[in-house]
Amino acid sequence: MMGGKVKKPGKRGRKPVKIDLKAKLERSRQSARECRARKKLRYQYLEELVSSRERAICALREELEMYKQWCSAMDQGKIPSEIKALLTGDELNKAPQIASKSSKNGKNNSSGNH
């Protein structure tokens, strides 16, 4: 209140510069374009992830069905040829095929070692 002037309480720092409205709108549009592009990439990534998981699930279901058939055959007293090969010592020839089947299906070989 010195000299009849009263200081108004206000914001500290720089005073806002008057921004050109067209430039502001263009920056907003550009930001929206970039956001949409990021969103599109994120959805593509998620779709690829879902697709790969679905393929892995199908492969595992096929493998499970094969094991069910083996068990059913053994319940009837028949030994599947793949198991016969393992039992007779041809595992050097047959085991890599079974192992490669499992790895193609996305199966982890450690599951049988519990």
mmCIF file of N, CA and C in Angstrom:
data_model
loop_
_atom_site.group_PDB
_atom_site.id
_atom_site.type_symbol
_atom_site.label_atom_id
_atom_site.label_comp_id
_atom_site.label_asym_id
_atom_site.label_seq_id
_atom_site.Cartn_x
_atom_site.Cartn_y
_atom_site.Cartn_z
ATOM 1 N N MET A 1 0.815 -1.189 0.000
ATOM 2 C CA MET A 1 0.000 0.000 0.000
ATOM 3 C C MET A 1 0.853 1.245 0.000
ATOM 4 N N MET A 2 2.058 1.125 -0.363
ATOM 5 C CA MET A 2 2.925 2.302 -0.422
ATOM 6 C C MET A 2 2.626 3.068 -1.698
ATOM 7 N N GLY A 3 2.437 4.309 -1.555
ATOM 8 C CA GLY A 3 2.199 5.155 -2.714
ATOM 9 C C GLY A 3 0.853 4.941 -3.342
ATOM 10 N N GLY A 4 -0.062 4.352 -2.602
ATOM 11 C CA GLY A 4 -1.408 4.161 -3.119
ATOM 12 C C GLY A 4 -1.565 2.977 -4.048
ATOM 13 N N LYS A 5 -0.482 2.202 -4.272
ATOM 14 C CA LYS A 5 -0.581 1.030 -5.159
ATOM 15 C C LYS A 5 -0.727 -0.229 -4.321
ATOM 16 N N VAL A 6 -1.676 -1.033 -4.681
ATOM 17 C CA VAL A 6 -1.897 -2.304 -3.999
ATOM 18 C C VAL A 6 -1.450 -3.402 -4.945
ATOM 19 N N LYS A 7 -0.572 -4.273 -4.428
ATOM 20 C CA LYS A 7 -0.079 -5.377 -5.254
ATOM 21 C C LYS A 7 -1.111 -6.494 -5.237
ATOM 22 N N LYS A 8 -1.521 -6.942 -6.403
ATOM 23 C CA LYS A 8 -2.507 -8.009 -6.518
ATOM 24 C C LYS A 8 -1.826 -9.357 -6.312
ATOM 25 N N PRO A 9 -2.462 -10.194 -5.508
ATOM 26 C CA PRO A 9 -1.905 -11.549 -5.393
ATOM 27 C C PRO A 9 -2.194 -12.306 -6.685
ATOM 28 N N GLY A 10 -1.182 -12.929 -7.248
ATOM 29 C CA GLY A 10 -1.395 -13.654 -8.500
ATOM 30 C C GLY A 10 -0.371 -14.754 -8.659
ATOM 31 N N LYS A 11 -0.305 -15.275 -9.850
ATOM 32 C CA LYS A 11 0.613 -16.363 -10.128
ATOM 33 C C LYS A 11 2.023 -15.821 -10.274
ATOM 34 N N ARG A 12 2.954 -16.632 -9.828
ATOM 35 C CA ARG A 12 4.359 -16.257 -9.990
ATOM 36 C C ARG A 12 4.860 -16.805 -11.315
ATOM 37 N N GLY A 13 5.995 -16.327 -11.740
ATOM 38 C CA GLY A 13 6.605 -16.854 -12.954
ATOM 39 C C GLY A 13 6.284 -16.014 -14.166
ATOM 40 N N ARG A 14 6.551 -16.634 -15.316
ATOM 41 C CA ARG A 14 6.338 -15.901 -16.567
ATOM 42 C C ARG A 14 4.862 -15.699 -16.846
ATOM 43 N N LYS A 15 4.594 -14.620 -17.507
ATOM 44 C CA LYS A 15 3.232 -14.369 -17.952
ATOM 45 C C LYS A 15 3.011 -15.198 -19.220
ATOM 46 N N PRO A 16 1.834 -15.736 -19.402
ATOM 47 C CA PRO A 16 1.599 -16.553 -20.591
ATOM 48 C C PRO A 16 1.737 -15.731 -21.870
ATOM 49 N N VAL A 17 2.433 -16.326 -22.820
ATOM 50 C CA VAL A 17 2.609 -15.674 -24.112
ATOM 51 C C VAL A 17 1.388 -16.020 -24.948
ATOM 52 N N LYS A 18 0.911 -15.048 -25.666
ATOM 53 C CA LYS A 18 -0.249 -15.313 -26.504
ATOM 54 C C LYS A 18 0.185 -16.230 -27.646
ATOM 55 N N ILE A 19 -0.396 -17.433 -27.654
ATOM 56 C CA ILE A 19 -0.024 -18.441 -28.639
ATOM 57 C C ILE A 19 -0.964 -18.333 -29.831
ATOM 58 N N ASP A 20 -0.363 -18.449 -30.985
ATOM 59 C CA ASP A 20 -1.135 -18.422 -32.209
ATOM 60 C C ASP A 20 -2.126 -19.587 -32.187
ATOM 61 N N LEU A 21 -3.381 -19.307 -32.341
ATOM 62 C CA LEU A 21 -4.430 -20.320 -32.246
ATOM 63 C C LEU A 21 -4.261 -21.409 -33.307
ATOM 64 N N LYS A 22 -3.871 -21.041 -34.527
ATOM 65 C CA LYS A 22 -3.692 -22.034 -35.593
ATOM 66 C C LYS A 22 -2.561 -22.997 -35.249
ATOM 67 N N ALA A 23 -1.478 -22.463 -34.699
ATOM 68 C CA ALA A 23 -0.353 -23.321 -34.329
ATOM 69 C C ALA A 23 -0.753 -24.275 -33.205
ATOM 70 N N LYS A 24 -1.529 -23.787 -32.275
ATOM 71 C CA LYS A 24 -1.983 -24.616 -31.157
ATOM 72 C C LYS A 24 -2.875 -25.747 -31.663
ATOM 73 N N LEU A 25 -3.789 -25.431 -32.570
ATOM 74 C CA LEU A 25 -4.666 -26.451 -33.133
ATOM 75 C C LEU A 25 -3.870 -27.491 -33.924
ATOM 76 N N GLU A 26 -2.864 -27.034 -34.670
ATOM 77 C CA GLU A 26 -2.045 -27.965 -35.453
ATOM 78 C C GLU A 26 -1.257 -28.898 -34.542
ATOM 79 N N ARG A 27 -0.725 -28.364 -33.434
ATOM 80 C CA ARG A 27 -0.001 -29.211 -32.471
ATOM 81 C C ARG A 27 -0.949 -30.241 -31.861
ATOM 82 N N SER A 28 -2.158 -29.825 -31.588
ATOM 83 C CA SER A 28 -3.165 -30.732 -31.023
ATOM 84 C C SER A 28 -3.499 -31.840 -32.019
ATOM 85 N N ARG A 29 -3.663 -31.488 -33.283
ATOM 86 C CA ARG A 29 -3.952 -32.486 -34.314
ATOM 87 C C ARG A 29 -2.797 -33.475 -34.467
ATOM 88 N N GLN A 30 -1.575 -32.938 -34.468
ATOM 89 C CA GLN A 30 -0.399 -33.787 -34.598
ATOM 90 C C GLN A 30 -0.306 -34.755 -33.419
ATOM 91 N N SER A 31 -0.564 -34.246 -32.239
ATOM 92 C CA SER A 31 -0.540 -35.086 -31.043
ATOM 93 C C SER A 31 -1.593 -36.191 -31.137
ATOM 94 N N ALA A 32 -2.766 -35.861 -31.641
ATOM 95 C CA ALA A 32 -3.836 -36.851 -31.794
ATOM 96 C C ALA A 32 -3.441 -37.908 -32.826
ATOM 97 N N ARG A 33 -2.789 -37.496 -33.936
ATOM 98 C CA ARG A 33 -2.328 -38.451 -34.950
ATOM 99 C C ARG A 33 -1.321 -39.422 -34.345
ATOM 100 N N GLU A 34 -0.380 -38.879 -33.572
ATOM 101 C CA GLU A 34 0.639 -39.722 -32.945
ATOM 102 C C GLU A 34 0.006 -40.686 -31.949
ATOM 103 N N CYS A 35 -0.966 -40.228 -31.209
ATOM 104 C CA CYS A 35 -1.659 -41.074 -30.234
ATOM 105 C C CYS A 35 -2.373 -42.214 -30.943
ATOM 106 N N ARG A 36 -3.053 -41.918 -32.046
ATOM 107 C CA ARG A 36 -3.750 -42.965 -32.799
ATOM 108 C C ARG A 36 -2.771 -43.976 -33.371
ATOM 109 N N ALA A 37 -1.612 -43.496 -33.839
ATOM 110 C CA ALA A 37 -0.599 -44.405 -34.393
ATOM 111 C C ALA A 37 -0.057 -45.333 -33.301
ATOM 112 N N ARG A 38 0.202 -44.788 -32.099
ATOM 113 C CA ARG A 38 0.683 -45.620 -30.991
ATOM 114 C C ARG A 38 -0.373 -46.653 -30.605
ATOM 115 N N LYS A 39 -1.620 -46.234 -30.589
ATOM 116 C CA LYS A 39 -2.716 -47.132 -30.233
ATOM 117 C C LYS A 39 -2.823 -48.267 -31.250
ATOM 118 N N LYS A 40 -2.685 -47.939 -32.535
ATOM 119 C CA LYS A 40 -2.762 -48.935 -33.594
ATOM 120 C C LYS A 40 -1.636 -49.962 -33.443
ATOM 121 N N LEU A 41 -0.424 -49.483 -33.178
ATOM 122 C CA LEU A 41 0.702 -50.395 -32.977
ATOM 123 C C LEU A 41 0.483 -51.294 -31.766
ATOM 124 N N ARG A 42 -0.044 -50.739 -30.700
ATOM 125 C CA ARG A 42 -0.292 -51.514 -29.486
ATOM 126 C C ARG A 42 -1.316 -52.623 -29.768
ATOM 127 N N TYR A 43 -2.379 -52.302 -30.499
ATOM 128 C CA TYR A 43 -3.387 -53.302 -30.822
ATOM 129 C C TYR A 43 -2.828 -54.375 -31.758
ATOM 130 N N GLN A 44 -1.968 -53.987 -32.718
ATOM 131 C CA GLN A 44 -1.352 -54.972 -33.599
ATOM 132 C C GLN A 44 -0.496 -55.943 -32.788
ATOM 133 N N TYR A 45 0.287 -55.394 -31.848
ATOM 134 C CA TYR A 45 1.135 -56.230 -31.003
ATOM 135 C C TYR A 45 0.281 -57.212 -30.204
ATOM 136 N N LEU A 46 -0.812 -56.721 -29.616
ATOM 137 C CA LEU A 46 -1.675 -57.586 -28.806
ATOM 138 C C LEU A 46 -2.353 -58.654 -29.652
ATOM 139 N N GLU A 47 -2.754 -58.299 -30.873
ATOM 140 C CA GLU A 47 -3.380 -59.280 -31.760
ATOM 141 C C GLU A 47 -2.397 -60.382 -32.134
ATOM 142 N N GLU A 48 -1.131 -60.004 -32.414
ATOM 143 C CA GLU A 48 -0.107 -61.005 -32.724
ATOM 144 C C GLU A 48 0.146 -61.906 -31.529
ATOM 145 N N LEU A 49 0.154 -61.328 -30.336
ATOM 146 C CA LEU A 49 0.373 -62.097 -29.116
ATOM 147 C C LEU A 49 -0.759 -63.105 -28.908
ATOM 148 N N VAL A 50 -1.993 -62.664 -29.081
ATOM 149 C CA VAL A 50 -3.147 -63.554 -28.931
ATOM 150 C C VAL A 50 -3.079 -64.670 -29.973
ATOM 151 N N SER A 51 -2.729 -64.328 -31.197
ATOM 152 C CA SER A 51 -2.650 -65.317 -32.265
ATOM 153 C C SER A 51 -1.597 -66.382 -31.951
ATOM 154 N N SER A 52 -0.433 -65.957 -31.473
ATOM 155 C CA SER A 52 0.615 -66.930 -31.165
ATOM 156 C C SER A 52 0.205 -67.817 -29.994
ATOM 157 N N ARG A 53 -0.474 -67.248 -29.014
ATOM 158 C CA ARG A 53 -0.939 -68.053 -27.874
ATOM 159 C C ARG A 53 -2.000 -69.051 -28.318
ATOM 160 N N GLU A 54 -2.879 -68.637 -29.235
ATOM 161 C CA GLU A 54 -3.905 -69.554 -29.740
ATOM 162 C C GLU A 54 -3.270 -70.718 -30.495
ATOM 163 N N ARG A 55 -2.213 -70.428 -31.285
ATOM 164 C CA ARG A 55 -1.515 -71.504 -31.996
ATOM 165 C C ARG A 55 -0.868 -72.469 -31.004
ATOM 166 N N ALA A 56 -0.274 -71.919 -29.951
ATOM 167 C CA ALA A 56 0.358 -72.767 -28.930
ATOM 168 C C ALA A 56 -0.684 -73.644 -28.247
ATOM 169 N N ILE A 57 -1.851 -73.086 -27.959
ATOM 170 C CA ILE A 57 -2.928 -73.845 -27.321
ATOM 171 C C ILE A 57 -3.378 -74.991 -28.230
ATOM 172 N N CYS A 58 -3.533 -74.715 -29.524
ATOM 173 C CA CYS A 58 -3.949 -75.759 -30.468
ATOM 174 C C CYS A 58 -2.914 -76.879 -30.517
ATOM 175 N N ALA A 59 -1.644 -76.516 -30.550
ATOM 176 C CA ALA A 59 -0.577 -77.517 -30.595
ATOM 177 C C ALA A 59 -0.594 -78.364 -29.326
ATOM 178 N N LEU A 60 -0.796 -77.733 -28.189
ATOM 179 C CA LEU A 60 -0.836 -78.474 -26.926
ATOM 180 C C LEU A 60 -2.064 -79.384 -26.858
ATOM 181 N N ARG A 61 -3.172 -78.932 -27.411
ATOM 182 C CA ARG A 61 -4.377 -79.784 -27.433
ATOM 183 C C ARG A 61 -4.145 -81.018 -28.292
ATOM 184 N N GLU A 62 -3.465 -80.831 -29.436
ATOM 185 C CA GLU A 62 -3.145 -81.966 -30.299
ATOM 186 C C GLU A 62 -2.243 -82.949 -29.564
ATOM 187 N N GLU A 63 -1.256 -82.427 -28.871
ATOM 188 C CA GLU A 63 -0.345 -83.277 -28.110
ATOM 189 C C GLU A 63 -1.096 -84.023 -27.005
ATOM 190 N N LEU A 64 -1.993 -83.332 -26.326
ATOM 191 C CA LEU A 64 -2.795 -83.963 -25.277
ATOM 192 C C LEU A 64 -3.652 -85.082 -25.864
ATOM 193 N N GLU A 65 -4.235 -84.835 -27.031
ATOM 194 C CA GLU A 65 -5.056 -85.854 -27.677
ATOM 195 C C GLU A 65 -4.216 -87.080 -28.024
ATOM 196 N N MET A 66 -2.986 -86.862 -28.482
ATOM 197 C CA MET A 66 -2.090 -87.970 -28.797
ATOM 198 C C MET A 66 -1.812 -88.794 -27.529
ATOM 199 N N TYR A 67 -1.533 -88.115 -26.419
ATOM 200 C CA TYR A 67 -1.269 -88.820 -25.168
ATOM 201 C C TYR A 67 -2.506 -89.570 -24.668
ATOM 202 N N LYS A 68 -3.683 -88.993 -24.874
ATOM 203 C CA LYS A 68 -4.923 -89.678 -24.488
ATOM 204 C C LYS A 68 -5.094 -90.966 -25.300
ATOM 205 N N GLN A 69 -4.791 -90.874 -26.599
ATOM 206 C CA GLN A 69 -4.903 -92.066 -27.451
ATOM 207 C C GLN A 69 -3.912 -93.132 -27.011
ATOM 208 N N TRP A 70 -2.712 -92.725 -26.660
ATOM 209 C CA TRP A 70 -1.710 -93.682 -26.169
ATOM 210 C C TRP A 70 -2.218 -94.364 -24.901
ATOM 211 N N CYS A 71 -2.756 -93.579 -23.969
ATOM 212 C CA CYS A 71 -3.256 -94.143 -22.713
ATOM 213 C C CYS A 71 -4.416 -95.097 -22.969
ATOM 214 N N SER A 72 -5.308 -94.712 -23.860
ATOM 215 C CA SER A 72 -6.450 -95.559 -24.198
ATOM 216 C C SER A 72 -5.970 -96.876 -24.795
ATOM 217 N N ALA A 73 -4.977 -96.788 -25.679
ATOM 218 C CA ALA A 73 -4.429 -97.998 -26.300
ATOM 219 C C ALA A 73 -3.781 -98.885 -25.239
ATOM 220 N N MET A 74 -3.058 -98.285 -24.308
ATOM 221 C CA MET A 74 -2.401 -99.071 -23.261
ATOM 222 C C MET A 74 -3.422 -99.681 -22.313
ATOM 223 N N ASP A 75 -4.535 -99.000 -22.082
ATOM 224 C CA ASP A 75 -5.603 -99.561 -21.252
ATOM 225 C C ASP A 75 -6.198 -100.818 -21.894
ATOM 226 N N GLN A 76 -6.168 -100.875 -23.225
ATOM 227 C CA GLN A 76 -6.690 -102.032 -23.952
ATOM 228 C C GLN A 76 -5.620 -103.102 -24.148
ATOM 229 N N GLY A 77 -4.450 -102.860 -23.587
ATOM 230 C CA GLY A 77 -3.374 -103.842 -23.677
ATOM 231 C C GLY A 77 -2.494 -103.692 -24.894
ATOM 232 N N LYS A 78 -2.676 -102.659 -25.662
ATOM 233 C CA LYS A 78 -1.854 -102.413 -26.851
ATOM 234 C C LYS A 78 -0.787 -101.388 -26.491
ATOM 235 N N ILE A 79 0.392 -101.565 -27.046
ATOM 236 C CA ILE A 79 1.467 -100.604 -26.795
ATOM 237 C C ILE A 79 1.690 -99.816 -28.086
ATOM 238 N N PRO A 80 1.531 -98.501 -28.029
ATOM 239 C CA PRO A 80 1.754 -97.682 -29.233
ATOM 240 C C PRO A 80 3.181 -97.843 -29.759
ATOM 241 N N SER A 81 3.319 -97.751 -31.071
ATOM 242 C CA SER A 81 4.617 -97.967 -31.710
ATOM 243 C C SER A 81 5.683 -96.985 -31.205
ATOM 244 N N GLU A 82 5.277 -95.776 -30.882
ATOM 245 C CA GLU A 82 6.256 -94.798 -30.389
ATOM 246 C C GLU A 82 6.838 -95.243 -29.053
ATOM 247 N N ILE A 83 5.983 -95.779 -28.193
ATOM 248 C CA ILE A 83 6.446 -96.232 -26.879
ATOM 249 C C ILE A 83 7.255 -97.516 -27.043
ATOM 250 N N LYS A 84 6.834 -98.400 -27.966
ATOM 251 C CA LYS A 84 7.611 -99.616 -28.238
ATOM 252 C C LYS A 84 9.025 -99.250 -28.662
ATOM 253 N N ALA A 85 9.136 -98.258 -29.523
ATOM 254 C CA ALA A 85 10.452 -97.845 -30.006
ATOM 255 C C ALA A 85 11.321 -97.371 -28.841
ATOM 256 N N LEU A 86 10.722 -96.645 -27.913
ATOM 257 C CA LEU A 86 11.485 -96.183 -26.752
ATOM 258 C C LEU A 86 11.916 -97.365 -25.875
ATOM 259 N N LEU A 87 11.015 -98.333 -25.726
ATOM 260 C CA LEU A 87 11.298 -99.473 -24.854
ATOM 261 C C LEU A 87 12.320 -100.433 -25.459
ATOM 262 N N THR A 88 12.328 -100.566 -26.792
ATOM 263 C CA THR A 88 13.231 -101.515 -27.434
ATOM 264 C C THR A 88 14.617 -100.943 -27.685
ATOM 265 N N GLY A 89 14.838 -99.683 -27.355
ATOM 266 C CA GLY A 89 16.172 -99.112 -27.508
ATOM 267 C C GLY A 89 16.352 -98.306 -28.774
ATOM 268 N N ASP A 90 15.304 -98.107 -29.532
ATOM 269 C CA ASP A 90 15.397 -97.265 -30.724
ATOM 270 C C ASP A 90 15.214 -95.801 -30.361
ATOM 271 N N GLU A 91 15.442 -95.492 -29.103
ATOM 272 C CA GLU A 91 15.182 -94.122 -28.666
ATOM 273 C C GLU A 91 16.125 -93.127 -29.331
ATOM 274 N N LEU A 92 17.260 -93.595 -29.843
ATOM 275 C CA LEU A 92 18.148 -92.678 -30.555
ATOM 276 C C LEU A 92 17.481 -92.180 -31.824
ATOM 277 N N ASN A 93 16.667 -93.028 -32.441
ATOM 278 C CA ASN A 93 15.980 -92.633 -33.673
ATOM 279 C C ASN A 93 14.652 -91.950 -33.407
ATOM 280 N N LYS A 94 13.878 -92.476 -32.463
ATOM 281 C CA LYS A 94 12.522 -91.978 -32.238
ATOM 282 C C LYS A 94 12.466 -90.808 -31.265
ATOM 283 N N ALA A 95 13.298 -90.801 -30.230
ATOM 284 C CA ALA A 95 13.219 -89.766 -29.194
ATOM 285 C C ALA A 95 13.378 -88.358 -29.759
ATOM 286 N N PRO A 96 14.333 -88.127 -30.685
ATOM 287 C CA PRO A 96 14.427 -86.757 -31.222
ATOM 288 C C PRO A 96 13.153 -86.311 -31.943
ATOM 289 N N GLN A 97 12.457 -87.268 -32.580
ATOM 290 C CA GLN A 97 11.219 -86.899 -33.261
ATOM 291 C C GLN A 97 10.163 -86.491 -32.251
ATOM 292 N N ILE A 98 10.062 -87.239 -31.168
ATOM 293 C CA ILE A 98 9.073 -86.910 -30.137
ATOM 294 C C ILE A 98 9.460 -85.605 -29.463
ATOM 295 N N ALA A 99 10.754 -85.435 -29.178
ATOM 296 C CA ALA A 99 11.217 -84.196 -28.544
ATOM 297 C C ALA A 99 10.986 -83.007 -29.462
ATOM 298 N N SER A 100 11.235 -83.187 -30.766
ATOM 299 C CA SER A 100 11.028 -82.061 -31.680
ATOM 300 C C SER A 100 9.550 -81.740 -31.797
ATOM 301 N N LYS A 101 8.687 -82.770 -31.718
ATOM 302 C CA LYS A 101 7.249 -82.521 -31.714
ATOM 303 C C LYS A 101 6.861 -81.673 -30.517
ATOM 304 N N SER A 102 7.407 -82.040 -29.366
ATOM 305 C CA SER A 102 7.083 -81.305 -28.144
ATOM 306 C C SER A 102 7.566 -79.879 -28.223
ATOM 307 N N SER A 103 8.771 -79.672 -28.738
ATOM 308 C CA SER A 103 9.286 -78.303 -28.802
ATOM 309 C C SER A 103 8.538 -77.485 -29.841
ATOM 310 N N LYS A 104 8.080 -78.124 -30.922
ATOM 311 C CA LYS A 104 7.281 -77.399 -31.913
ATOM 312 C C LYS A 104 5.962 -76.968 -31.320
ATOM 313 N N ASN A 105 5.434 -77.777 -30.436
ATOM 314 C CA ASN A 105 4.158 -77.473 -29.800
ATOM 315 C C ASN A 105 4.307 -76.436 -28.713
ATOM 316 N N GLY A 106 5.524 -76.002 -28.453
ATOM 317 C CA GLY A 106 5.725 -75.004 -27.418
ATOM 318 C C GLY A 106 5.774 -75.625 -26.041
ATOM 319 N N LYS A 107 5.984 -76.952 -25.981
ATOM 320 C CA LYS A 107 5.980 -77.645 -24.694
ATOM 321 C C LYS A 107 7.369 -77.564 -24.088
ATOM 322 N N ASN A 108 7.405 -77.371 -22.805
ATOM 323 C CA ASN A 108 8.653 -77.327 -22.083
ATOM 324 C C ASN A 108 9.016 -78.739 -21.668
ATOM 325 N N ASN A 109 10.249 -79.203 -21.978
ATOM 326 C CA ASN A 109 10.650 -80.562 -21.676
ATOM 327 C C ASN A 109 10.804 -80.819 -20.188
ATOM 328 N N SER A 110 10.815 -79.792 -19.361
ATOM 329 C CA SER A 110 10.994 -79.982 -17.923
ATOM 330 C C SER A 110 9.733 -80.484 -17.243
ATOM 331 N N SER A 111 8.601 -80.520 -17.961
ATOM 332 C CA SER A 111 7.341 -80.905 -17.330
ATOM 333 C C SER A 111 7.341 -82.376 -16.915
ATOM 334 N N GLY A 112 8.136 -83.232 -17.569
ATOM 335 C CA GLY A 112 8.164 -84.633 -17.208
ATOM 336 C C GLY A 112 9.161 -84.959 -16.131
ATOM 337 N N ASN A 113 9.905 -83.993 -15.658
ATOM 338 C CA ASN A 113 10.968 -84.230 -14.692
ATOM 339 C C ASN A 113 10.597 -83.803 -13.283
ATOM 340 N N HIS A 114 9.362 -83.943 -12.901
ATOM 341 C CA HIS A 114 8.954 -83.507 -11.554
ATOM 342 C C HIS A 114 9.225 -84.564 -10.542
#
